[in-house]
Coordinates of C-alpha atoms in Angstrom, one line a residue:
Chain I
M1294 CA 0.0 0.0 0.0
I1295 CA 1.5 3.3 -1.0
E1296 CA 0.4 6.1 1.1
K1297 CA 0.1 9.5 -0.5
E1298 CA 2.3 12.3 0.5
L1299 CA 0.3 15.0 2.2
L1300 CA 2.9 17.6 3.1
K1301 CA 6.3 18.1 1.8
I1302 CA 8.6 20.7 3.2
N1303 CA 11.8 21.5 1.4
N1304 CA 14.6 23.5 3.0
L1305 CA 12.4 25.7 5.1
V1306 CA 14.1 28.7 6.7
T1307 CA 12.1 30.9 9.0
S1308 CA 13.9 34.0 10.2
F1309 CA 12.9 36.6 12.7
R1310 CA 14.1 40.2 12.5
I1311 CA 15.9 41.3 15.6
N1312 CA 17.5 44.8 15.6
G1313 CA 17.4 45.0 11.8
K1314 CA 19.0 41.6 11.1
Y1315 CA 17.3 38.3 10.3
Y1316 CA 18.1 35.3 12.5
P1317 CA 16.8 31.9 11.4
A1318 CA 14.8 30.0 14.1
V1319 CA 14.1 27.2 11.6
D1320 CA 17.1 26.6 9.5
G1321 CA 16.9 24.3 6.6
V1322 CA 14.2 21.9 7.6
S1323 CA 13.0 19.3 5.1
L1324 CA 10.3 16.7 6.0
R1325 CA 7.5 14.7 4.5
V1326 CA 4.2 13.8 6.2
K1327 CA 2.1 11.0 4.6
E1328 CA -1.6 10.6 4.8
N1329 CA -2.8 8.8 7.9
E1330 CA 0.4 9.2 9.7
V1331 CA 1.4 10.8 13.0
F1332 CA 4.6 12.7 12.5
A1333 CA 6.1 13.9 15.8
I1334 CA 8.5 16.8 16.1
V1335 CA 10.3 16.7 19.4
G1336 CA 12.7 19.2 20.9
E1337 CA 13.3 21.5 23.9
S1338 CA 12.0 25.1 24.1
G1339 CA 13.7 27.3 21.6
C1340 CA 14.6 24.6 19.1
G1341 CA 12.2 26.0 16.5
K1342 CA 9.5 23.4 16.6
S1343 CA 6.6 25.8 17.1
A1344 CA 8.1 28.3 14.7
L1345 CA 8.0 25.5 12.1
A1346 CA 4.3 24.7 12.9
L1347 CA 3.3 28.4 12.6
S1348 CA 5.3 28.6 9.3
I1349 CA 3.2 25.9 7.8
M1350 CA 0.0 27.7 8.8
N1351 CA 1.6 31.0 7.8
L1352 CA 0.6 32.5 11.1
H1353 CA 3.8 34.5 11.7
N1354 CA 3.7 38.2 11.6
P1355 CA 5.1 39.1 8.1
A1356 CA 6.3 42.5 9.4
F1357 CA 9.3 40.8 11.1
T1358 CA 9.4 37.3 9.7
K1359 CA 10.9 36.0 6.5
I1360 CA 9.9 32.5 5.4
E1361 CA 12.0 30.9 2.6
G1362 CA 11.8 27.4 1.1
K1363 CA 8.9 25.4 -0.1
I1364 CA 5.9 24.0 1.7
F1365 CA 3.9 21.7 -0.6
F1366 CA 0.5 20.7 0.7
K1367 CA -1.1 18.2 -1.7
G1368 CA 1.2 19.5 -4.4
Q1369 CA 0.4 23.2 -3.8
D1370 CA 3.0 25.6 -2.5
L1371 CA 1.5 27.2 0.6
L1372 CA 4.1 30.0 0.6
K1373 CA 3.0 31.2 -2.9
L1374 CA -0.7 31.6 -2.0
N1375 CA -2.3 34.9 -1.2
L1376 CA -4.4 35.4 1.9
T1377 CA -7.7 34.6 0.3
E1378 CA -6.4 31.3 -1.1
L1379 CA -4.7 30.5 2.1
N1380 CA -7.8 31.1 4.2
K1381 CA -9.6 28.6 2.1
I1382 CA -7.1 25.9 3.1
R1383 CA -6.6 26.9 6.8
G1384 CA -9.3 25.5 8.9
R1385 CA -10.7 23.4 6.1
D1386 CA -7.8 21.3 4.9
I1387 CA -5.4 22.0 7.8
G1388 CA -6.6 22.2 11.3
M1389 CA -4.5 23.4 14.2
I1390 CA -4.6 22.5 17.9
F1391 CA -2.8 25.0 20.2
Q1392 CA -1.1 24.4 23.5
D1393 CA -3.1 26.7 25.7
P1394 CA -6.8 26.5 25.0
L1395 CA -7.6 29.4 27.3
T1396 CA -5.8 31.9 25.1
A1397 CA -6.6 30.2 21.8
L1398 CA -10.3 30.2 22.4
N1399 CA -12.3 33.5 22.2
P1400 CA -13.4 34.3 25.7
L1401 CA -16.4 36.3 24.5
M1402 CA -17.8 33.6 22.2
K1403 CA -19.8 30.6 23.2
I1404 CA -18.2 27.2 22.4
G1405 CA -20.9 26.4 19.9
A1406 CA -20.5 29.6 18.0
Q1407 CA -16.7 29.1 17.8
I1408 CA -17.1 25.7 16.2
E1409 CA -19.7 27.0 13.8
E1410 CA -17.5 29.9 12.8
S1411 CA -15.2 27.6 10.7
L1412 CA -18.3 25.8 9.3
T1413 CA -19.7 29.2 8.2
F1414 CA -16.4 30.0 6.4
H1415 CA -15.9 26.7 4.7
T1416 CA -19.3 25.0 4.1
N1417 CA -22.7 26.0 2.8
L1418 CA -24.6 24.4 5.7
S1419 CA -27.7 26.1 7.1
G1420 CA -27.9 27.4 10.6
K1421 CA -29.7 24.3 11.9
E1422 CA -27.3 21.9 10.1
K1423 CA -24.3 23.8 11.6
Q1424 CA -25.7 23.4 15.0
R1425 CA -26.3 19.7 14.5
R1426 CA -22.8 19.3 13.2
A1427 CA -21.3 21.2 16.2
M1428 CA -23.2 19.0 18.6
E1429 CA -21.9 15.9 16.8
L1430 CA -18.4 17.2 17.0
L1431 CA -18.7 17.9 20.7
E1432 CA -20.1 14.5 21.3
G1433 CA -17.3 13.0 19.1
V1434 CA -14.6 14.5 21.4
G1435 CA -16.1 12.9 24.4
I1436 CA -18.1 15.8 25.9
E1437 CA -20.9 14.2 27.9
N1438 CA -23.5 16.9 27.6
P1439 CA -23.0 18.6 24.2
S1440 CA -26.1 20.8 24.3
L1441 CA -25.0 22.3 27.6
T1442 CA -21.4 22.8 26.5
Y1443 CA -22.6 24.3 23.2
D1444 CA -24.0 27.3 25.2
Q1445 CA -21.1 27.7 27.6
F1446 CA -18.2 30.1 27.5
P1447 CA -14.6 28.9 27.6
H1448 CA -14.1 30.0 31.2
E1449 CA -16.9 27.8 32.4
L1450 CA -15.0 24.7 31.3
S1451 CA -12.2 22.8 32.8
G1452 CA -8.8 22.5 31.1
G1453 CA -9.5 19.1 29.6
M1454 CA -12.9 20.2 28.4
R1455 CA -11.5 23.3 26.8
Q1456 CA -8.8 21.3 25.0
R1457 CA -11.6 18.9 23.8
A1458 CA -13.6 21.9 22.5
M1459 CA -10.5 23.2 20.7
I1460 CA -9.9 19.8 19.1
S1461 CA -13.5 19.8 17.9
I1462 CA -12.9 23.2 16.3
A1463 CA -9.8 22.0 14.6
L1464 CA -11.6 18.9 13.3
A1465 CA -14.8 20.7 12.3
C1466 CA -14.2 20.5 8.6
K1467 CA -12.5 17.1 8.6
P1468 CA -9.1 18.4 7.7
S1469 CA -6.6 16.1 6.0
L1470 CA -3.8 17.5 8.1
V1471 CA -3.9 18.4 11.8
I1472 CA -1.1 20.3 13.4
A1473 CA -1.1 19.8 17.2
D1474 CA 1.3 22.1 19.0
E1475 CA 1.8 20.7 22.5
P1476 CA -1.8 19.6 22.8
T1477 CA -1.5 18.0 26.2
T1478 CA 1.3 20.0 27.9
A1479 CA -1.1 22.1 30.0
L1480 CA -3.1 19.1 31.2
D1481 CA -2.9 16.5 34.0
V1482 CA -1.6 13.1 33.2
T1483 CA -5.0 11.3 33.4
I1484 CA -6.5 14.0 31.1
Q1485 CA -3.5 13.8 28.9
A1486 CA -4.0 10.1 28.4
Q1487 CA -7.7 10.7 27.5
I1488 CA -6.8 13.4 25.0
L1489 CA -4.1 11.3 23.3
D1490 CA -6.5 8.4 23.2
L1491 CA -9.1 10.7 21.6
L1492 CA -6.7 12.0 19.0
K1493 CA -5.7 8.5 18.0
K1494 CA -9.4 7.5 17.7
L1495 CA -10.3 10.5 15.7
Q1496 CA -7.3 10.1 13.4
K1497 CA -8.4 6.6 12.6
E1498 CA -11.9 7.9 11.8
I1499 CA -11.0 10.8 9.5
K1500 CA -7.7 9.3 8.3
S1501 CA -5.8 12.6 8.5
G1502 CA -2.1 13.2 9.0
I1503 CA -1.1 14.6 12.3
I1504 CA 2.0 16.7 13.0
L1505 CA 2.5 16.4 16.7
I1506 CA 4.8 18.9 18.2
T1507 CA 5.9 18.1 21.8
H1508 CA 8.8 18.2 24.2
D1509 CA 7.6 15.1 25.9
L1510 CA 9.3 11.8 24.8
G1511 CA 6.6 9.8 26.6
V1512 CA 3.9 11.4 24.4
V1513 CA 6.0 10.6 21.3
A1514 CA 6.4 7.0 22.3
E1515 CA 2.6 6.7 22.7
M1516 CA 1.4 8.5 19.6
A1517 CA 3.9 8.8 16.8
D1518 CA 4.6 6.7 13.7
R1519 CA 7.7 8.7 12.7
V1520 CA 9.7 11.2 14.7
A1521 CA 12.0 14.1 14.0
V1522 CA 14.2 15.4 16.7
M1523 CA 15.0 19.1 16.5
Y1524 CA 17.9 21.0 17.9
A1525 CA 18.8 24.7 17.3
G1526 CA 16.5 25.0 14.3
Q1527 CA 17.6 21.8 12.5
I1528 CA 16.3 18.3 12.4
V1529 CA 19.1 16.2 13.8
E1530 CA 17.5 12.8 13.5
T1531 CA 14.5 11.3 11.7
A1532 CA 13.3 7.8 12.2
D1533 CA 10.5 5.4 12.7
V1534 CA 9.3 5.6 16.3
H1535 CA 10.3 2.0 17.1
E1536 CA 13.7 2.6 15.5
L1537 CA 14.3 5.8 17.3
F1538 CA 13.5 4.5 20.8
S1539 CA 15.5 1.2 20.3
N1540 CA 18.4 2.7 18.4
P1541 CA 18.8 6.4 19.0
L1542 CA 21.9 7.6 17.3
H1543 CA 22.4 11.4 17.3
P1544 CA 24.3 12.6 20.5
Y1545 CA 21.4 15.0 21.2
T1546 CA 18.7 12.3 21.0
R1547 CA 20.8 10.0 23.2
S1548 CA 21.5 12.7 25.8
L1549 CA 17.8 13.7 25.9
M1550 CA 16.8 10.1 26.6
A1551 CA 19.5 9.8 29.2
S1552 CA 18.2 12.8 31.1
M1553 CA 14.7 11.3 31.5
P1554 CA 13.9 10.1 35.0
S1555 CA 12.8 6.5 34.6
K1556 CA 11.7 3.6 36.7
A1557 CA 15.3 2.3 37.0
S1558 CA 16.8 5.7 37.9
G1559 CA 16.7 7.0 41.5
D1560 CA 16.8 3.6 43.2
T1561 CA 19.8 4.6 45.1
Q1562 CA 20.6 7.9 46.7
E1563 CA 23.6 8.3 44.5
D1564 CA 21.7 8.0 41.2
R1565 CA 22.1 11.1 39.1
L1566 CA 20.4 12.0 35.8
H1567 CA 22.4 12.7 32.7
V1568 CA 22.9 16.5 32.2
I1569 CA 23.7 18.0 28.8
Q1570 CA 26.7 20.2 29.3
G1571 CA 26.3 23.9 28.6
M1572 CA 23.1 25.7 27.4
V1573 CA 21.0 26.0 24.3
P1574 CA 22.6 29.0 22.6
S1575 CA 20.3 32.0 22.0
L1576 CA 19.1 32.7 18.5
L1577 CA 21.5 35.7 18.3
L1578 CA 24.6 33.7 19.2
Q1579 CA 23.9 30.5 17.4
K1580 CA 26.7 29.7 15.0
R1581 CA 25.5 28.7 11.6
D1582 CA 28.3 26.4 10.3
G1583 CA 29.4 23.0 11.5
C1584 CA 27.7 20.7 13.9
R1585 CA 25.5 22.8 16.2
F1586 CA 25.5 20.3 19.0
S1587 CA 29.3 20.2 19.1
P1588 CA 29.7 22.9 21.9
R1589 CA 27.5 20.7 24.1
I1590 CA 29.8 17.7 23.7
P1591 CA 33.3 19.2 23.9
W1592 CA 34.9 15.9 24.8
I1593 CA 34.3 14.6 21.3
A1594 CA 37.2 15.6 19.1
S1595 CA 36.4 18.3 16.5
Y1596 CA 37.6 16.2 13.6
Y1597 CA 34.8 13.8 14.2
H1598 CA 32.3 16.5 13.2
E1599 CA 31.6 17.4 9.6
E1600 CA 32.4 20.9 8.4
N1601 CA 29.1 21.1 6.6
P1602 CA 26.9 18.4 8.3
V1603 CA 24.7 16.4 5.9
Y1604 CA 22.2 13.7 6.6
H1605 CA 23.4 10.1 6.7
E1606 CA 20.9 7.3 6.1
V1607 CA 21.8 4.7 8.6
R1608 CA 18.9 2.4 7.8
P1609 CA 16.0 2.9 5.5
G1610 CA 14.1 5.9 6.8
H1611 CA 16.6 6.6 9.6
H1612 CA 18.5 9.8 8.9
V1613 CA 21.1 11.3 11.2
L1614 CA 22.8 14.7 10.8
C1615 CA 26.6 15.0 11.0
T1616 CA 29.1 12.1 11.5
C1617 CA 29.8 12.7 15.1
F1618 CA 27.2 10.1 16.2
R1619 CA 29.6 7.3 15.0
H1620 CA 32.1 8.4 17.6
F1621 CA 29.9 9.6 20.4
H1622 CA 30.1 8.3 23.9
F1623 CA 28.8 9.9 27.1
K1624 CA 31.5 11.7 29.2
E1625 CA 31.1 9.3 32.1
E1626 CA 31.7 6.4 29.9
R1627 CA 35.1 7.6 29.0
R1628 CA 35.9 8.2 32.6
K1629 CA 34.9 4.6 33.4
S1630 CA 37.0 3.2 30.6
R1631 CA 40.0 5.2 31.9
V1632 CA 39.6 3.6 35.3
I1633 CA 39.7 0.2 33.7
T1634 CA 42.9 0.8 31.7
Chain X
M661 CA 11.2 11.6 66.7
S662 CA 10.2 12.7 63.2
L663 CA 11.5 16.0 61.8
L664 CA 8.1 17.1 60.7
E665 CA 4.8 15.8 61.9
I666 CA 1.5 17.0 60.5
K667 CA -1.7 16.0 62.4
D668 CA -5.1 16.3 60.8
L669 CA -4.3 19.4 58.8
K670 CA -7.3 21.3 57.3
V671 CA -7.3 24.4 55.2
Y672 CA -10.8 25.7 54.3
Y673 CA -11.6 28.7 52.2
P674 CA -14.8 30.5 53.1
I675 CA -17.4 31.1 50.4
R676 CA -19.1 34.4 51.0
G677 CA -22.5 35.3 49.7
G678 CA -25.5 37.5 50.2
I679 CA -25.5 41.2 50.7
L680 CA -23.8 41.0 54.0
G681 CA -21.0 38.9 52.7
R682 CA -21.6 36.2 55.3
T683 CA -19.9 32.9 55.1
I684 CA -22.3 30.5 53.4
G685 CA -20.0 27.5 53.0
Y686 CA -16.4 26.3 52.7
V687 CA -14.1 25.0 49.9
K688 CA -12.2 22.3 51.6
A689 CA -8.9 22.6 49.9
V690 CA -7.1 20.4 52.4
D691 CA -9.4 18.2 54.5
G692 CA -7.7 16.4 57.2
I693 CA -4.3 14.9 56.3
S694 CA -1.6 13.6 58.5
F695 CA 1.9 12.6 57.7
T696 CA 5.5 12.6 59.0
I697 CA 8.8 13.4 57.4
E698 CA 12.0 12.0 58.8
E699 CA 15.4 13.7 58.8
G700 CA 17.0 13.5 55.3
E701 CA 14.0 11.8 53.7
T702 CA 12.1 12.9 50.6
L703 CA 8.3 12.6 50.7
G704 CA 6.6 13.0 47.4
L705 CA 3.2 14.6 47.4
V706 CA 1.4 13.7 44.1
G707 CA -1.9 14.8 42.8
E708 CA -3.6 16.5 39.9
S709 CA -4.4 20.2 39.7
G710 CA -6.9 21.1 42.4
S711 CA -6.1 18.2 44.6
G712 CA -4.8 20.5 47.4
K713 CA -1.1 19.5 47.2
S714 CA 0.2 23.1 46.8
T715 CA -2.1 24.4 49.5
T716 CA -0.6 21.7 51.8
G717 CA 2.9 23.0 51.2
K718 CA 1.9 26.6 51.6
A719 CA 0.0 25.9 54.8
I720 CA 3.1 24.2 56.3
I721 CA 5.3 27.1 55.6
G722 CA 2.7 29.7 56.6
L723 CA 1.6 31.1 53.3
E724 CA -1.9 29.9 53.9
R725 CA -3.8 30.1 57.2
I726 CA -4.4 26.8 58.8
T727 CA -8.0 26.1 59.7
Q728 CA -7.3 23.2 61.9
G729 CA -4.6 20.8 62.8
R730 CA -1.2 20.7 64.4
I731 CA 2.3 20.9 63.0
L732 CA 5.1 19.4 65.1
F733 CA 8.7 20.3 64.1
A734 CA 11.4 18.3 65.7
G735 CA 8.9 17.2 68.3
E736 CA 7.7 20.7 69.2
N737 CA 4.3 22.0 68.5
I738 CA 4.9 25.0 66.5
T739 CA 1.5 25.5 65.0
K740 CA 1.2 29.0 66.4
Y741 CA 4.6 30.1 65.1
V742 CA 3.8 29.2 61.5
G743 CA 3.9 32.3 59.4
K744 CA 5.6 34.4 62.2
N745 CA 8.7 36.1 61.2
H746 CA 12.0 35.4 63.0
S747 CA 10.8 32.2 64.6
P748 CA 13.3 29.3 64.6
Y749 CA 10.7 27.3 62.6
R750 CA 10.9 29.9 59.8
R751 CA 14.7 29.3 59.7
G752 CA 14.4 25.6 59.6
V753 CA 11.9 25.3 56.8
Q754 CA 12.4 26.9 53.4
M755 CA 10.6 26.8 50.1
I756 CA 11.4 26.4 46.4
F757 CA 8.7 27.7 44.1
Q758 CA 7.5 26.5 40.8
D759 CA 7.4 29.7 38.8
V760 CA 11.0 30.9 38.6
Y761 CA 9.9 34.1 36.8
S762 CA 7.7 35.4 39.6
S763 CA 9.5 34.0 42.7
L764 CA 12.6 36.2 42.2
N765 CA 12.3 39.9 42.7
P766 CA 13.2 41.5 39.3
K767 CA 14.5 44.6 40.9
K768 CA 17.0 42.9 43.2
R769 CA 20.4 41.6 42.3
V770 CA 21.1 37.9 42.9
L771 CA 23.3 39.0 45.8
D772 CA 20.4 40.6 47.6
I773 CA 18.0 37.8 46.7
V774 CA 20.3 35.1 48.1
A775 CA 21.4 37.2 51.1
E776 CA 17.9 38.2 52.2
P777 CA 17.4 35.2 54.5
L778 CA 20.9 35.8 55.9
R779 CA 20.1 39.5 56.6
N780 CA 16.9 38.5 58.4
F781 CA 18.5 36.0 60.7
E782 CA 22.2 36.7 61.1
T783 CA 24.4 39.7 61.6
L784 CA 27.1 39.5 59.1
T785 CA 29.6 42.1 57.8
K786 CA 29.4 42.9 54.1
A787 CA 32.5 40.8 53.4
E788 CA 31.2 37.8 55.3
E789 CA 27.9 38.1 53.6
R790 CA 29.5 38.2 50.2
K791 CA 31.6 35.2 51.1
R792 CA 28.6 33.2 52.2
V793 CA 26.6 34.1 49.0
D794 CA 29.6 33.1 46.8
E795 CA 29.7 29.7 48.6
L796 CA 26.0 29.2 48.1
L797 CA 26.2 30.1 44.4
D798 CA 29.1 27.7 44.1
I799 CA 27.0 24.9 45.5
V800 CA 24.4 25.3 42.8
G801 CA 27.1 25.7 40.1
L802 CA 26.9 29.4 39.5
S803 CA 30.0 31.6 39.3
P804 CA 30.6 34.4 41.8
E805 CA 30.1 37.0 39.1
T806 CA 26.4 36.1 38.9
A807 CA 25.9 37.8 42.3
I808 CA 25.8 41.3 40.8
K809 CA 23.4 40.4 37.9
Y810 CA 19.7 40.7 37.9
P811 CA 17.2 37.7 37.5
H812 CA 16.2 38.6 33.9
E813 CA 19.8 37.8 32.8
F814 CA 19.3 34.2 33.6
S815 CA 17.7 31.2 32.0
G816 CA 14.9 29.2 33.7
G817 CA 17.2 26.5 35.0
Q818 CA 19.7 29.1 36.4
R819 CA 16.9 31.0 38.0
Q820 CA 15.7 27.8 39.7
R821 CA 19.2 27.3 41.0
I822 CA 19.3 30.8 42.4
G823 CA 16.0 29.9 44.1
I824 CA 17.6 26.8 45.6
A825 CA 20.7 28.8 46.7
R826 CA 18.3 31.2 48.6
A827 CA 16.4 28.3 50.1
I828 CA 19.6 26.7 51.5
A829 CA 21.2 29.9 52.8
L830 CA 20.1 29.3 56.4
R831 CA 20.9 25.6 56.4
P832 CA 17.3 24.6 56.8
R833 CA 16.4 21.0 57.8
L834 CA 13.3 20.8 55.5
I835 CA 12.7 22.3 52.1
I836 CA 9.2 22.4 50.6
A837 CA 9.7 22.1 46.8
D838 CA 6.5 23.0 45.0
E839 CA 6.7 21.7 41.5
P840 CA 10.4 22.8 41.3
V841 CA 11.0 21.5 37.8
S842 CA 7.7 21.4 36.0
A843 CA 8.4 24.6 34.1
L844 CA 11.8 23.4 32.9
D845 CA 13.0 21.6 29.9
L846 CA 14.1 18.0 30.2
S847 CA 17.8 18.5 30.2
V848 CA 17.6 21.5 32.6
Q849 CA 15.2 19.5 34.8
A850 CA 17.8 16.8 35.1
Q851 CA 20.4 19.3 36.2
V852 CA 18.2 20.9 38.8
L853 CA 17.1 17.5 40.2
N854 CA 20.8 16.4 40.4
Y855 CA 21.6 19.6 42.4
M856 CA 18.7 18.9 44.7
K857 CA 20.0 15.4 45.4
D858 CA 23.5 16.6 46.0
I859 CA 22.4 19.2 48.4
Q860 CA 20.2 16.8 50.2
Q861 CA 23.2 14.5 50.9
H862 CA 25.5 17.3 51.7
F863 CA 23.2 19.0 54.3
K864 CA 21.1 16.0 55.3
L865 CA 18.0 17.8 54.1
A866 CA 14.5 16.6 54.1
Y867 CA 12.2 17.4 51.1
L868 CA 8.5 17.7 50.8
F869 CA 8.5 17.2 47.0
I870 CA 5.2 18.4 45.5
S871 CA 4.7 17.3 41.9
H872 CA 2.2 16.0 39.4
D873 CA 4.9 14.2 37.4
L874 CA 5.1 10.6 38.6
G875 CA 8.4 10.1 36.7
V876 CA 10.2 12.8 38.6
V877 CA 8.6 11.7 41.9
Q878 CA 9.8 8.2 41.2
H879 CA 13.3 9.4 40.7
M880 CA 13.4 11.7 43.8
C881 CA 11.3 10.2 46.5
S882 CA 11.5 7.3 48.8
N883 CA 8.0 7.7 50.2
I884 CA 5.0 8.9 48.3
A885 CA 1.5 10.2 49.2
I886 CA -1.2 10.4 46.6
M887 CA -3.6 13.3 47.1
H888 CA -7.1 13.6 45.8
R889 CA -9.9 16.0 46.8
G890 CA -7.9 17.4 49.7
R891 CA -7.2 14.0 51.2
F892 CA -4.7 11.2 50.9
V893 CA -5.9 8.3 49.0
E894 CA -2.8 6.2 49.3
Q895 CA 0.5 6.5 51.1
G896 CA 3.5 4.2 51.0
N897 CA 7.1 3.7 49.8
K898 CA 8.0 3.9 46.1
E899 CA 7.6 0.1 45.6
D900 CA 4.2 -0.1 47.2
I901 CA 2.8 2.8 45.2
F902 CA 4.2 1.9 41.8
N903 CA 4.2 -1.9 41.9
N904 CA 1.3 -2.6 44.2
P905 CA -1.2 0.3 44.0
V906 CA -4.4 -0.5 45.8
H907 CA -6.6 2.5 45.5
I908 CA -8.3 2.9 42.1
Y909 CA -7.2 6.5 41.9
T910 CA -3.6 5.6 42.3
K911 CA -4.0 2.9 39.7
R912 CA -5.5 5.4 37.3
L913 CA -2.6 7.8 37.8
I914 CA 0.0 5.1 37.2
A915 CA -1.9 3.8 34.2
A916 CA -1.8 7.2 32.6
I917 CA 2.0 7.5 32.7
P918 CA 3.2 7.2 29.0
D919 CA 5.3 4.1 28.4
M920 CA 8.7 4.9 26.9
D921 CA 8.6 1.8 24.8
P922 CA 6.6 2.2 21.6
S923 CA 6.2 -1.5 21.1
K924 CA 4.2 -1.7 24.3
R925 CA 1.5 0.6 23.1
E926 CA -1.2 -2.0 22.8
E927 CA -0.5 -3.4 26.2
T928 CA -0.6 0.1 27.8
Q929 CA -3.9 0.7 26.1
V930 CA -5.5 -2.5 27.3
F931 CA -4.3 -1.9 30.8
R932 CA -5.6 1.7 30.7
D933 CA -9.0 0.5 29.5
Q934 CA -9.2 -2.1 32.2
V935 CA -8.4 0.4 34.9
S936 CA -10.9 2.9 33.5
L937 CA -13.6 0.2 33.5
E938 CA -12.8 -0.7 37.0
Y939 CA -12.9 3.0 38.0
D940 CA -16.4 3.4 36.5
R941 CA -17.7 0.2 38.0
N942 CA -16.2 0.2 41.5
F943 CA -16.2 4.0 42.1
H944 CA -18.6 3.7 45.0
K945 CA -16.3 1.2 46.7
Y946 CA -13.5 3.7 47.0
Y947 CA -15.5 6.9 47.7
T948 CA -18.2 7.7 50.2
A949 CA -21.7 8.5 49.2
K950 CA -20.7 12.2 49.1
N951 CA -17.9 11.5 46.7
Q952 CA -15.3 12.0 49.5
V953 CA -12.2 10.0 50.1
Y954 CA -12.3 7.6 53.1
D955 CA -9.9 7.7 56.0
L956 CA -6.6 5.9 55.6
K957 CA -6.4 2.2 56.6
K958 CA -3.2 0.5 57.4
L959 CA -2.3 -2.3 54.9
S960 CA 1.2 -3.0 56.0
D961 CA 3.8 -1.2 58.1
N962 CA 4.3 1.6 55.7
H963 CA 1.4 1.3 53.3
Y964 CA -1.9 3.1 53.9
V965 CA -4.9 3.2 51.7
A966 CA -8.2 5.1 51.9
L967 CA -10.8 2.4 52.1
P968 CA -14.1 2.0 53.9

């Protein structure tokens, strides 16, 4: 079965203007999302994952943002469209779920009206039909009393309910692509499990592709089919989810996984988590050439890094940036081996 | 003798209504909890938002008024000193806050922030004070130059470390850590947790570690209490809670932790559905008719569960 390509991003560069100069927050990202696939983008704050999502939706303020590259959605370059054409796609073919439902929802509009808004824009349904559809949607996202919620304002709902309402808005027109930007970060674990469950179920129903943006590796392990790990504006590793968790290769991916508290860690008082040396450089100070992770792993000799890092296909579908992964070891490992010799 | 002993702590917020603003009811944020913390131990307080875990922490340190209950610190009843300045209790118990952006005064230099507790309790000369502050900053891995900077010049992880330096300035015996890492990135979180463990060993500190993240709690805590609707539903050591949870609410929380192994997705889903079914079916067995949590019953030496 060949799944159709839904979204193709080629060499996307999103730069923000700061003090008159442009600095790329997303720097040369290329990726493909297929139909009916959950594609996760994982990284820490400031790595450019949200900037990437907003670029796809063209939601950046054009006054100080420059977007270069190509974003093909079903063969159409989104960056070449004018606002009218774009508005026909946004909300109908691409839905977006934001992190904070309280700021993303309009506090002065009832939930029902907010769902109907996108139906009004994109369909020719009559008022009654729209209302029926809104109720269906609310029921579909697991809200027990849709007719009550329909007439409520966002502040009357709990966090989990608000997020459900937002999901129903994003899915109102059965989009073929859903961008979920940290959809569960603001929620409790039990609610998170419910929302993820819901997203999985809905995805099976409407067969859309999902771009899941998150910083939580647990969420990735639960949801994703394929994963891209981002660091400092670049994708450093792409792989199938099983491959990534069983065989992480890029030093950043490995360090990130080692810094997760797990069941095994913390058994003894001496147990310490892995810490990535140094800090994520700010956008203004980020160097553009060479391996961007190299300052964080200074114990790896500089000749192991490539001058102009390229992607290496380790296994089919598993791409890693720069050659340093072949020679990477944690700092503690070297110390141990020294003790042995 | 335990370091801290809490007996039947209650914090109620009055609901006022009518034209006279009379109290017409109470929100029972914390409704009768008891626990002890031993010297050098970490007790994890876990619960979802609204469970009353933060209120508990704030009540112990005196940021919330206690409605009822007693607090014993090192065997002494200090309930009436809670929230009073310059009491020995204030010195012995310190707090680390969740929001590193609002818990450091933006108008003060790091030196003044970290030295504030020292100025309140000790009389030091300028040079002595500076020396102590440098020592404290060194403990949390910050260089002495940071002392003359302002909070906005630091990243989230560094700010939290400044918060920790301030908390340990008076060599307290107990630190209440209210979600200390939930606003931080994974790699920064690891660093802060490591510092917290190092400091604990170094100063023989006890922690009341308040968190909603079971992964972090598992890493940090030897004993864990699960809180729901202002009461404890289960209390025990790490193994009891994670491998042998008895209360349905605990089971639900544990089932909701994402599994880091993508090949176990199906299993996790099946387990979750089971627990959720049990929750719906047996809800009345675990909660009273008024949807309240029962009193704790002793299961084994260390393991308590709220059952009828």
